[in-house]
C-alpha positions as a Python dict, from the first residue, in 0.01 Angstrom:
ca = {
    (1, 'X'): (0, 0, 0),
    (2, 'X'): (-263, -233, 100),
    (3, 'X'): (-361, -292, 471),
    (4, 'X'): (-423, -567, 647),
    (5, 'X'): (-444, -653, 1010),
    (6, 'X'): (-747, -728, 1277),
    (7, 'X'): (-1072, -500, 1329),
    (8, 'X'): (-1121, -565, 1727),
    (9, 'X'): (-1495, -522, 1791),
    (10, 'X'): (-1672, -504, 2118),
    (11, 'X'): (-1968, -580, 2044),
    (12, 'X'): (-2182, -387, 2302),
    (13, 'X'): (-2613, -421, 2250),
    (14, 'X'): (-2823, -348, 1940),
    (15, 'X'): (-3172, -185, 1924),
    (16, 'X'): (-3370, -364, 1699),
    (17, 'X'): (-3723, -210, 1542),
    (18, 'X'): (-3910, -553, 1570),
    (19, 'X'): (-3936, -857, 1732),
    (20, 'X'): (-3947, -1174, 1454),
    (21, 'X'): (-3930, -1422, 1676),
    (22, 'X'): (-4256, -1653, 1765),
    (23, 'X'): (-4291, -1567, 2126),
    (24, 'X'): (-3911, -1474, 2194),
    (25, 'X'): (-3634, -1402, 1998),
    (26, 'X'): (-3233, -1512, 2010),
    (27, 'X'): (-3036, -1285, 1872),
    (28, 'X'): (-2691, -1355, 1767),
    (29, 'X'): (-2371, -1116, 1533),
    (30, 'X'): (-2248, -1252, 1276),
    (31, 'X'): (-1951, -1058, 1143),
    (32, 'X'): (-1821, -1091, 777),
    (33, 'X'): (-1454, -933, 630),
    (34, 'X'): (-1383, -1115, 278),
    (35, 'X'): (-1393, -1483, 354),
    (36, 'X'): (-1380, -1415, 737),
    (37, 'X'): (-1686, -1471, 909),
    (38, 'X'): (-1698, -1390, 1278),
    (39, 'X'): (-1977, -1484, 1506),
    (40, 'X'): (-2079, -1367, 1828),
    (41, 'X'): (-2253, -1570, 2117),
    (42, 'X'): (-2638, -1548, 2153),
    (43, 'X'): (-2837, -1377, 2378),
    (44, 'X'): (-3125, -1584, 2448),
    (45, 'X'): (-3470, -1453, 2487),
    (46, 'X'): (-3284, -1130, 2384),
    (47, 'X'): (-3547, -924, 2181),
    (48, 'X'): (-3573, -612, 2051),
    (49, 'X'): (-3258, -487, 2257),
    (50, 'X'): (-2977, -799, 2304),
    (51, 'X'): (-2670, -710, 2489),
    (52, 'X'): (-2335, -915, 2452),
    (53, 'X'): (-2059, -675, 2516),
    (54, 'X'): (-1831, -924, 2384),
    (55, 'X'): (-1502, -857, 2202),
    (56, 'X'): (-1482, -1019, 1863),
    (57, 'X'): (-1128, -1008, 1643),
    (58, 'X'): (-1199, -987, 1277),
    (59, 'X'): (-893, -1065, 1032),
    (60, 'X'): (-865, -788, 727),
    (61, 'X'): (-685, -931, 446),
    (62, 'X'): (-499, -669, 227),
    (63, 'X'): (-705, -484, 14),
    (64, 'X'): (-1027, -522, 197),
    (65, 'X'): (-1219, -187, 308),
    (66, 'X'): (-1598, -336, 419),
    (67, 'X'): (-1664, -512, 709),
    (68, 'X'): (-2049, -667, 692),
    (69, 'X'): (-2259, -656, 1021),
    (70, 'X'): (-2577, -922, 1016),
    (71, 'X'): (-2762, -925, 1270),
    (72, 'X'): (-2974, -1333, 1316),
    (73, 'X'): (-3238, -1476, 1494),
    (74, 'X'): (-3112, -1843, 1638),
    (75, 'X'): (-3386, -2083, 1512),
    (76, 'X'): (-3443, -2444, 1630),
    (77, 'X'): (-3362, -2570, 1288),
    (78, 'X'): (-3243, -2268, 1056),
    (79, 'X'): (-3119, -1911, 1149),
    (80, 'X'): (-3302, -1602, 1066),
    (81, 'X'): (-3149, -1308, 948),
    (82, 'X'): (-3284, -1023, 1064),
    (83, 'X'): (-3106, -664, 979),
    (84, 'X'): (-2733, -582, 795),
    (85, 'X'): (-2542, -332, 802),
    (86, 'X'): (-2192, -184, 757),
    (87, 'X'): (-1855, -97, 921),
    (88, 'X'): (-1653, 146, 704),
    (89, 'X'): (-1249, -60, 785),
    (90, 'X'): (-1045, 238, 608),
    (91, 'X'): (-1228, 516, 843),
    (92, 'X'): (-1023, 323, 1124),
    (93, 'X'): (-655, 298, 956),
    (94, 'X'): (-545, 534, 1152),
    (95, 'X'): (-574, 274, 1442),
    (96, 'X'): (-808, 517, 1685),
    (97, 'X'): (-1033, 361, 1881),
    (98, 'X'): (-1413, 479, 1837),
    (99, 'X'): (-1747, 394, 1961),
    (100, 'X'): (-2006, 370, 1655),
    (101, 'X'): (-2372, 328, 1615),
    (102, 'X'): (-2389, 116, 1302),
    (103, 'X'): (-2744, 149, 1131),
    (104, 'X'): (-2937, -135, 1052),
    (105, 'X'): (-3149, -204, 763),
    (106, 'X'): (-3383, -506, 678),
    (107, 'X'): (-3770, -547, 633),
    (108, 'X'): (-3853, -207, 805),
    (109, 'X'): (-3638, -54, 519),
    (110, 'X'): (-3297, 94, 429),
    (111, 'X'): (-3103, 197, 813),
    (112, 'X'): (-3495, 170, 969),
    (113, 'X'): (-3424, -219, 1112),
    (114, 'X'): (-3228, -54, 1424),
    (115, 'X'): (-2890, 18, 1540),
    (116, 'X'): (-2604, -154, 1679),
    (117, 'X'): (-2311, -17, 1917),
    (118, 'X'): (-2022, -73, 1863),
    (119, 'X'): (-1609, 23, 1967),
    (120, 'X'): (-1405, -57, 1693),
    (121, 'X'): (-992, -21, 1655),
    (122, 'X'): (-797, -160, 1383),
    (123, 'X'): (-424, -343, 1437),
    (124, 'X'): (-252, -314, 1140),
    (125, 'X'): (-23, -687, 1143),
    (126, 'X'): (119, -903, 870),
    (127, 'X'): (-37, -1262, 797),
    (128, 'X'): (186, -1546, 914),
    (129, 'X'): (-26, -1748, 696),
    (130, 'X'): (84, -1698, 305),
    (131, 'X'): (-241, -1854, 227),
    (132, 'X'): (-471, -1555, 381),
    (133, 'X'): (-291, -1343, 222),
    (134, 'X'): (-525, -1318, -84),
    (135, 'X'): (-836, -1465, 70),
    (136, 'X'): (-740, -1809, 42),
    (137, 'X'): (-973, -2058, 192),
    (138, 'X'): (-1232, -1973, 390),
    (139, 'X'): (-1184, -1912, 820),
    (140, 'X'): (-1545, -1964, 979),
    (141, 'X'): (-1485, -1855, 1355),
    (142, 'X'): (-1706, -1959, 1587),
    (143, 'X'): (-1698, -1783, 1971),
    (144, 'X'): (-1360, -1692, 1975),
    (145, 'X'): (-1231, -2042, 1765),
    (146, 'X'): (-1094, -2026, 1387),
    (147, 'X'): (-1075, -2293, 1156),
    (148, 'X'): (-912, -2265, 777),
    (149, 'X'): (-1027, -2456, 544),
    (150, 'X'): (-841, -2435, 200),
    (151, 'X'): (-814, -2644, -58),
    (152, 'X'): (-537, -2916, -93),
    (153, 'X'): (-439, -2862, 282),
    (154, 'X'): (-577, -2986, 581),
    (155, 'X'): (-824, -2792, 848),
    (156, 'X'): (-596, -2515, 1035),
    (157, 'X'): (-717, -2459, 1416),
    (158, 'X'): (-535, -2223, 1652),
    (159, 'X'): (-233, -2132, 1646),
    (160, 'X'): (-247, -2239, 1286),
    (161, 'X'): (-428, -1965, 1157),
    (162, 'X'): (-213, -1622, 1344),
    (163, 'X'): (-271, -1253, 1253),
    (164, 'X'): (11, -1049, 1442),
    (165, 'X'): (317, -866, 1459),
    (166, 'X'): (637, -938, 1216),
    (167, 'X'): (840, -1211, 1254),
    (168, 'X'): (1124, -1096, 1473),
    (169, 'X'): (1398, -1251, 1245),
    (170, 'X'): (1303, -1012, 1004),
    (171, 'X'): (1080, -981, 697),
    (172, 'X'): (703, -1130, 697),
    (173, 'X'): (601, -1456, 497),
    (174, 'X'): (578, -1331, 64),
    (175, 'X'): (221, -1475, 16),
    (176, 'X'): (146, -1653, -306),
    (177, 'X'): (54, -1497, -629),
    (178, 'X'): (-352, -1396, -601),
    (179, 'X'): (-566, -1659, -783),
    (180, 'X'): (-608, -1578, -1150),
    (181, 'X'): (-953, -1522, -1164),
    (182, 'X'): (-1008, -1115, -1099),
    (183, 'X'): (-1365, -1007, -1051),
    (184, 'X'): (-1454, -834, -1359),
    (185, 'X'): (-1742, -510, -1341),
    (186, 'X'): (-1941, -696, -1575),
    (187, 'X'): (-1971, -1001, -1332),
    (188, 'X'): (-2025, -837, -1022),
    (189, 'X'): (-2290, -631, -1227),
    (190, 'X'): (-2490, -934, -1281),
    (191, 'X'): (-2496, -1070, -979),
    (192, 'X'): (-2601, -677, -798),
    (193, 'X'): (-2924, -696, -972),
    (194, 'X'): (-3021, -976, -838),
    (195, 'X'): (-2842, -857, -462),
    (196, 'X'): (-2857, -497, -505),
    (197, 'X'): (-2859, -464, -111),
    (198, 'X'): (-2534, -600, -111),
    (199, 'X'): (-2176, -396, -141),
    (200, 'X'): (-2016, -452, -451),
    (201, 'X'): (-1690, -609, -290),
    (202, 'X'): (-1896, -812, -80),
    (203, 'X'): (-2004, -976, -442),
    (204, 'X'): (-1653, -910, -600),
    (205, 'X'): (-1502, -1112, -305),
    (206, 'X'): (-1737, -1422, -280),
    (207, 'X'): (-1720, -1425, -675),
    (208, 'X'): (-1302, -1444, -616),
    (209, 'X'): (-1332, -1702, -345),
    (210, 'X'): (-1546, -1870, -612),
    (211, 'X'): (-1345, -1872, -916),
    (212, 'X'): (-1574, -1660, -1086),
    (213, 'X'): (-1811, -1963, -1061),
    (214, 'X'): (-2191, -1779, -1090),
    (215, 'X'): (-2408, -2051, -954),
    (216, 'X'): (-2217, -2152, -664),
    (217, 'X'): (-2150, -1757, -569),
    (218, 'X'): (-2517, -1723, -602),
    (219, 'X'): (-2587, -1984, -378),
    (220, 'X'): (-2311, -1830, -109),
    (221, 'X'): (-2481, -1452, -129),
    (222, 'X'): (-2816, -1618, -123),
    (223, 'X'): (-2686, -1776, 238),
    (224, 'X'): (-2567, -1392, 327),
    (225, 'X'): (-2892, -1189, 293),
    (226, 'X'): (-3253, -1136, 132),
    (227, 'X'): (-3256, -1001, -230),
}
């Protein structure tokens, strides 16, 4: 069966290789689950070694295995990204928590950007929301706030969007049928030569939320990471 739940991660400090920024640098965590995008608060003047040892929840929807770490510099007028990594979801099914150093790669090279800690435990839950189920939408959550955005319905804020336990009446919510577009190998093969730093079901899910739609899924990995 396919899980789905909420990755709770404390955030605790990272340890980057370099300092980009022009005299100081503000780091921020951005934190990225199929159309879930989790960000943490910045650390200003934080540098080479930023410490928020904050605790950020990060809704799973079913089927999804890859959790994308991104570490950014906060610019006056645009963000920098700075190093990526990964957090391996299915390694933490079994609901344990664990404290990780995720490795960091970027401009130094593959895992030579730094490292980030991090205590990770994963809930499994059922979606209240039939929409999530399948990665409807897209939930941008920013410090702690959600808002869903899908199309034909009107922006969800707390409590509209709720990951938790079963409905105490009984069974949970029967989501709607997944959209009909599938990512196909052939399309996410495209689109990895041009992002081959990226995981393949980061590209197969942003192609889904796209409807297969090339350009506009370009343009959406292009916002996620360097080529």
């Amino acid at each position: 069966a396919l899980r789905q739940g909420t990755l709770r991660v404390t955030l605790v400090q990272a340890k980057l290789a370099k300092n980009y920024g022009l005299g100081r640098m503000d780091p921020f965590c951005k934190l990225t689950c199929g159309n879930f995008i989790v960000t943490s608060s910045v650390v200003p003047n934080g540098a080479k070694e930023p410490r928020w040892n904050q605790v950020l929840d990060v809704p799973v929807p079913a089927g999804h295995r890859v959790c994308r770490v991104e570490i950014f510099d906060m610019g006056t007028f645009s963000d920098r990204l700075i190093a990526w990594g990964s957090i391996d979801i299915a390694a933490r099914f079994d609901g344990l928590p664990v404290e990780q150093w995720i490795h960091l790669s970027g401009k130094q090279g593959q895992d030579k950007e730094g490292v980030v800690l991090v205590r990770l435990q994963f809930q499994e839950a059922y979606v209240h929301n039939p929409h999530l189920a399948y990665g409807y939408g897209h939930t941008v959550v920013q410090h702690g706030q959600p808002v869903l955005v899908t199309p034909g319905y009107p922006p969800q804020y707390p409590p509209g969007v709720t990951v938790g336990v079963p409905p105490a009446y009984g069974a949970p919510v029967h989501p709607r049928p997944p959209p009909t577009y599938q990512a196909t190998a052939e399309d996410i093969g495209q689109l990895r030569s041009m992002f081959p730093d990226l995981d393949d079901e980061i590209i197969g899910s942003v192609l889904q939320a796209n409807s297969g739609n090339k350009e506009a899924s370009i343009n959406s990995l292009l916002s996620m990471g360097p080529r």
